[in-house]
JSON list of C-alpha atoms in Angstrom, two decimals:
[
{"chain": "A", "resi": 24, "resn": "MET", "atom": "CA", "xyz": [14.43, 19.18, -16.55]},
{"chain": "A", "resi": 25, "resn": "PRO", "atom": "CA", "xyz": [13.16, 20.71, -13.23]},
{"chain": "A", "resi": 26, "resn": "ARG", "atom": "CA", "xyz": [12.69, 18.02, -10.02]},
{"chain": "A", "resi": 27, "resn": "ARG", "atom": "CA", "xyz": [9.37, 17.99, -9.17]},
{"chain": "A", "resi": 28, "resn": "ALA", "atom": "CA", "xyz": [8.43, 17.78, -5.29]},
{"chain": "A", "resi": 29, "resn": "VAL", "atom": "CA", "xyz": [8.30, 14.37, -3.46]},
{"chain": "A", "resi": 30, "resn": "ASP", "atom": "CA", "xyz": [3.79, 13.09, -3.09]},
{"chain": "A", "resi": 31, "resn": "PRO", "atom": "CA", "xyz": [4.30, 12.85, 0.82]},
{"chain": "A", "resi": 32, "resn": "ARG", "atom": "CA", "xyz": [0.84, 9.79, 0.30]},
{"chain": "A", "resi": 33, "resn": "SER", "atom": "CA", "xyz": [3.38, 8.24, -2.13]},
{"chain": "A", "resi": 34, "resn": "GLU", "atom": "CA", "xyz": [6.48, 8.15, 0.45]},
{"chain": "A", "resi": 35, "resn": "ALA", "atom": "CA", "xyz": [3.89, 7.50, 3.19]},
{"chain": "A", "resi": 36, "resn": "GLN", "atom": "CA", "xyz": [2.09, 4.40, 0.68]},
{"chain": "A", "resi": 37, "resn": "ARG", "atom": "CA", "xyz": [5.96, 3.10, -0.05]},
{"chain": "A", "resi": 38, "resn": "ALA", "atom": "CA", "xyz": [6.99, 2.99, 3.65]},
{"chain": "A", "resi": 39, "resn": "PHE", "atom": "CA", "xyz": [4.11, 1.50, 4.70]},
{"chain": "A", "resi": 40, "resn": "TRP", "atom": "CA", "xyz": [4.60, -1.59, 2.79]},
{"chain": "A", "resi": 41, "resn": "GLN", "atom": "CA", "xyz": [8.09, -1.44, 3.82]},
{"chain": "A", "resi": 42, "resn": "ALA", "atom": "CA", "xyz": [7.54, -1.86, 7.36]},
{"chain": "A", "resi": 43, "resn": "MET", "atom": "CA", "xyz": [4.11, -3.91, 6.69]},
{"chain": "A", "resi": 44, "resn": "PHE", "atom": "CA", "xyz": [5.35, -6.26, 4.45]},
{"chain": "A", "resi": 45, "resn": "GLY", "atom": "CA", "xyz": [9.72, -5.75, 4.15]},
{"chain": "A", "resi": 46, "resn": "ALA", "atom": "CA", "xyz": [8.89, -4.37, 1.19]},
{"chain": "A", "resi": 47, "resn": "ASN", "atom": "CA", "xyz": [11.60, -3.48, -1.23]},
{"chain": "A", "resi": 48, "resn": "SER", "atom": "CA", "xyz": [11.69, -0.77, -3.18]},
{"chain": "A", "resi": 49, "resn": "ASN", "atom": "CA", "xyz": [13.59, 0.85, -6.62]},
{"chain": "A", "resi": 50, "resn": "GLN", "atom": "CA", "xyz": [13.97, 5.07, -6.49]},
{"chain": "A", "resi": 51, "resn": "ARG", "atom": "CA", "xyz": [11.36, 6.93, -7.31]},
{"chain": "A", "resi": 52, "resn": "HIS", "atom": "CA", "xyz": [10.74, 6.93, -10.93]},
{"chain": "A", "resi": 53, "resn": "LEU", "atom": "CA", "xyz": [9.88, 10.32, -12.44]},
{"chain": "A", "resi": 54, "resn": "SER", "atom": "CA", "xyz": [7.84, 9.79, -16.04]},
{"chain": "A", "resi": 55, "resn": "LYS", "atom": "CA", "xyz": [9.02, 11.88, -18.70]},
{"chain": "A", "resi": 56, "resn": "ASN", "atom": "CA", "xyz": [5.94, 11.33, -20.84]},
{"chain": "A", "resi": 57, "resn": "ARG", "atom": "CA", "xyz": [3.52, 12.81, -18.38]},
{"chain": "A", "resi": 58, "resn": "PRO", "atom": "CA", "xyz": [4.34, 15.48, -16.13]},
{"chain": "A", "resi": 59, "resn": "GLY", "atom": "CA", "xyz": [3.58, 14.26, -12.60]},
{"chain": "A", "resi": 60, "resn": "PHE", "atom": "CA", "xyz": [3.66, 11.46, -12.85]},
{"chain": "A", "resi": 61, "resn": "ALA", "atom": "CA", "xyz": [5.81, 8.76, -9.90]},
{"chain": "A", "resi": 62, "resn": "SER", "atom": "CA", "xyz": [5.73, 5.04, -9.20]},
{"chain": "A", "resi": 63, "resn": "TYR", "atom": "CA", "xyz": [7.62, 2.76, -7.12]},
{"chain": "A", "resi": 64, "resn": "PHE", "atom": "CA", "xyz": [8.06, -0.86, -7.15]},
{"chain": "A", "resi": 65, "resn": "MET", "atom": "CA", "xyz": [7.82, -2.31, -4.21]},
{"chain": "A", "resi": 66, "resn": "ARG", "atom": "CA", "xyz": [8.32, -6.12, -4.30]},
{"chain": "A", "resi": 67, "resn": "LEU", "atom": "CA", "xyz": [7.89, -8.03, -1.75]},
{"chain": "A", "resi": 68, "resn": "ARG", "atom": "CA", "xyz": [10.29, -11.23, -0.82]},
{"chain": "A", "resi": 69, "resn": "GLU", "atom": "CA", "xyz": [7.77, -13.64, -2.30]},
{"chain": "A", "resi": 70, "resn": "GLY", "atom": "CA", "xyz": [8.87, -11.81, -5.44]},
{"chain": "A", "resi": 71, "resn": "ALA", "atom": "CA", "xyz": [5.29, -10.30, -5.70]},
{"chain": "A", "resi": 72, "resn": "THR", "atom": "CA", "xyz": [6.17, -7.06, -7.39]},
{"chain": "A", "resi": 73, "resn": "ILE", "atom": "CA", "xyz": [3.28, -4.25, -6.41]},
{"chain": "A", "resi": 74, "resn": "GLU", "atom": "CA", "xyz": [3.51, -0.79, -8.30]},
{"chain": "A", "resi": 75, "resn": "LEU", "atom": "CA", "xyz": [2.66, 2.42, -6.36]},
{"chain": "A", "resi": 76, "resn": "MET", "atom": "CA", "xyz": [1.69, 5.06, -8.63]},
{"chain": "A", "resi": 77, "resn": "THR", "atom": "CA", "xyz": [1.02, 9.20, -8.25]},
{"chain": "A", "resi": 78, "resn": "LEU", "atom": "CA", "xyz": [-0.50, 11.74, -10.36]},
{"chain": "A", "resi": 79, "resn": "PRO", "atom": "CA", "xyz": [-1.42, 14.29, -8.69]},
{"chain": "A", "resi": 80, "resn": "GLU", "atom": "CA", "xyz": [-3.75, 16.04, -10.43]},
{"chain": "A", "resi": 81, "resn": "LEU", "atom": "CA", "xyz": [-5.81, 13.79, -10.60]},
{"chain": "A", "resi": 82, "resn": "GLU", "atom": "CA", "xyz": [-9.58, 14.15, -8.47]},
{"chain": "A", "resi": 83, "resn": "ALA", "atom": "CA", "xyz": [-10.99, 11.36, -6.79]},
{"chain": "A", "resi": 84, "resn": "GLY", "atom": "CA", "xyz": [-15.03, 10.35, -8.36]},
{"chain": "A", "resi": 85, "resn": "GLN", "atom": "CA", "xyz": [-14.33, 11.10, -11.48]},
{"chain": "A", "resi": 86, "resn": "THR", "atom": "CA", "xyz": [-16.58, 7.89, -12.68]},
{"chain": "A", "resi": 87, "resn": "GLY", "atom": "CA", "xyz": [-15.80, 6.52, -15.75]},
{"chain": "A", "resi": 88, "resn": "GLN", "atom": "CA", "xyz": [-12.21, 8.58, -15.60]},
{"chain": "A", "resi": 89, "resn": "GLU", "atom": "CA", "xyz": [-8.95, 7.62, -13.98]},
{"chain": "A", "resi": 90, "resn": "MET", "atom": "CA", "xyz": [-9.23, 7.83, -10.08]},
{"chain": "A", "resi": 91, "resn": "THR", "atom": "CA", "xyz": [-7.00, 8.11, -6.83]},
{"chain": "A", "resi": 92, "resn": "GLY", "atom": "CA", "xyz": [-6.92, 5.17, -4.43]},
{"chain": "A", "resi": 93, "resn": "TRP", "atom": "CA", "xyz": [-8.60, 2.33, -3.82]},
{"chain": "A", "resi": 94, "resn": "ALA", "atom": "CA", "xyz": [-11.29, 0.64, -2.08]},
{"chain": "A", "resi": 95, "resn": "HIS", "atom": "CA", "xyz": [-9.38, -2.66, -0.52]},
{"chain": "A", "resi": 96, "resn": "ILE", "atom": "CA", "xyz": [-7.13, -4.90, -0.97]},
{"chain": "A", "resi": 97, "resn": "ALA", "atom": "CA", "xyz": [-6.43, -8.47, 0.05]},
{"chain": "A", "resi": 98, "resn": "ILE", "atom": "CA", "xyz": [-3.02, -10.12, 0.17]},
{"chain": "A", "resi": 99, "resn": "ALA", "atom": "CA", "xyz": [-1.70, -13.61, 1.62]},
{"chain": "A", "resi": 100, "resn": "PRO", "atom": "CA", "xyz": [2.02, -12.82, 3.47]},
{"chain": "A", "resi": 101, "resn": "GLY", "atom": "CA", "xyz": [1.74, -15.93, 4.71]},
{"chain": "A", "resi": 102, "resn": "ASP", "atom": "CA", "xyz": [0.71, -18.37, 7.73]},
{"chain": "A", "resi": 103, "resn": "GLU", "atom": "CA", "xyz": [-0.97, -18.41, 10.31]},
{"chain": "A", "resi": 104, "resn": "HIS", "atom": "CA", "xyz": [1.07, -17.29, 12.66]},
{"chain": "A", "resi": 105, "resn": "GLN", "atom": "CA", "xyz": [2.99, -14.18, 10.07]},
{"chain": "A", "resi": 106, "resn": "VAL", "atom": "CA", "xyz": [-0.60, -13.13, 10.05]},
{"chain": "A", "resi": 107, "resn": "ASP", "atom": "CA", "xyz": [-0.88, -11.71, 13.82]},
{"chain": "A", "resi": 108, "resn": "GLU", "atom": "CA", "xyz": [2.75, -11.14, 13.80]},
{"chain": "A", "resi": 109, "resn": "MET", "atom": "CA", "xyz": [1.61, -8.12, 10.91]},
{"chain": "A", "resi": 110, "resn": "ALA", "atom": "CA", "xyz": [-1.64, -7.34, 13.21]},
{"chain": "A", "resi": 111, "resn": "VAL", "atom": "CA", "xyz": [0.42, -6.86, 16.38]},
{"chain": "A", "resi": 112, "resn": "ARG", "atom": "CA", "xyz": [2.77, -4.07, 14.45]},
{"chain": "A", "resi": 113, "resn": "ALA", "atom": "CA", "xyz": [-0.56, -2.78, 13.26]},
{"chain": "A", "resi": 114, "resn": "ALA", "atom": "CA", "xyz": [-2.46, -2.50, 16.47]},
{"chain": "A", "resi": 115, "resn": "GLU", "atom": "CA", "xyz": [1.43, -0.70, 17.90]},
{"chain": "A", "resi": 116, "resn": "SER", "atom": "CA", "xyz": [1.67, 1.49, 14.88]},
{"chain": "A", "resi": 117, "resn": "GLY", "atom": "CA", "xyz": [-2.05, 2.60, 15.38]},
{"chain": "A", "resi": 118, "resn": "ILE", "atom": "CA", "xyz": [-4.22, 0.91, 12.39]},
{"chain": "A", "resi": 119, "resn": "LEU", "atom": "CA", "xyz": [-5.77, -1.89, 13.09]},
{"chain": "A", "resi": 120, "resn": "ILE", "atom": "CA", "xyz": [-9.19, -2.09, 12.57]},
{"chain": "A", "resi": 121, "resn": "ALA", "atom": "CA", "xyz": [-10.17, -5.60, 13.35]},
{"chain": "A", "resi": 122, "resn": "PRO", "atom": "CA", "xyz": [-8.29, -7.87, 15.69]},
{"chain": "A", "resi": 123, "resn": "SER", "atom": "CA", "xyz": [-6.64, -11.07, 14.18]},
{"chain": "A", "resi": 124, "resn": "ARG", "atom": "CA", "xyz": [-10.01, -13.81, 12.90]},
{"chain": "A", "resi": 125, "resn": "ARG", "atom": "CA", "xyz": [-10.09, -17.37, 11.37]},
{"chain": "A", "resi": 126, "resn": "ARG", "atom": "CA", "xyz": [-12.09, -18.05, 8.37]},
{"chain": "A", "resi": 127, "resn": "ALA", "atom": "CA", "xyz": [-13.31, -20.21, 5.71]},
{"chain": "A", "resi": 128, "resn": "GLY", "atom": "CA", "xyz": [-9.21, -21.66, 7.66]},
{"chain": "A", "resi": 129, "resn": "LEU", "atom": "CA", "xyz": [-7.65, -18.40, 6.28]},
{"chain": "A", "resi": 130, "resn": "ALA", "atom": "CA", "xyz": [-5.99, -15.34, 8.80]},
{"chain": "A", "resi": 131, "resn": "ILE", "atom": "CA", "xyz": [-7.67, -12.45, 8.11]},
{"chain": "A", "resi": 132, "resn": "VAL", "atom": "CA", "xyz": [-6.38, -9.07, 10.07]},
{"chain": "A", "resi": 133, "resn": "SER", "atom": "CA", "xyz": [-8.17, -5.66, 8.94]},
{"chain": "A", "resi": 134, "resn": "MET", "atom": "CA", "xyz": [-5.73, -2.31, 8.92]},
{"chain": "A", "resi": 135, "resn": "ARG", "atom": "CA", "xyz": [-5.96, 0.72, 7.73]},
{"chain": "A", "resi": 136, "resn": "GLN", "atom": "CA", "xyz": [-3.39, 1.79, 5.16]},
{"chain": "A", "resi": 137, "resn": "LEU", "atom": "CA", "xyz": [-3.45, 5.05, 4.37]},
{"chain": "A", "resi": 138, "resn": "SER", "atom": "CA", "xyz": [-6.25, 7.71, 4.15]},
{"chain": "A", "resi": 139, "resn": "ALA", "atom": "CA", "xyz": [-9.37, 5.35, 5.50]},
{"chain": "A", "resi": 140, "resn": "ILE", "atom": "CA", "xyz": [-8.28, 2.01, 2.64]},
{"chain": "A", "resi": 141, "resn": "LEU", "atom": "CA", "xyz": [-9.35, -1.05, 3.91]},
{"chain": "A", "resi": 142, "resn": "MET", "atom": "CA", "xyz": [-6.26, -3.94, 3.86]},
{"chain": "A", "resi": 143, "resn": "ALA", "atom": "CA", "xyz": [-7.23, -8.00, 4.94]},
{"chain": "A", "resi": 144, "resn": "ILE", "atom": "CA", "xyz": [-4.44, -10.11, 5.57]}
]
């Protein structure tokens, strides 16, 4: 089986989750049944696992069919202090959209993940 090229977007996603959330990652999984499909499982310290999947031939915006990307994701990384620390790291990385603020007892920070994906922490 020929070796497939690594999608730089999936590598950037993987690096983001490792840097911002301390996630551990498996080796890239390549599907034997669906050529081009690759994924990483990102394990967060608290036990949650996120699968980052890529399929390069998908086109963005195909209504009613598989699509790429997501519009928004919200994660609770811990207490307000942890959120504030994450906001500092996001600012240092140049991805901070809005500084930490408080709403209904929650600390919220908005940052760009990749390709203007909004993430509220």
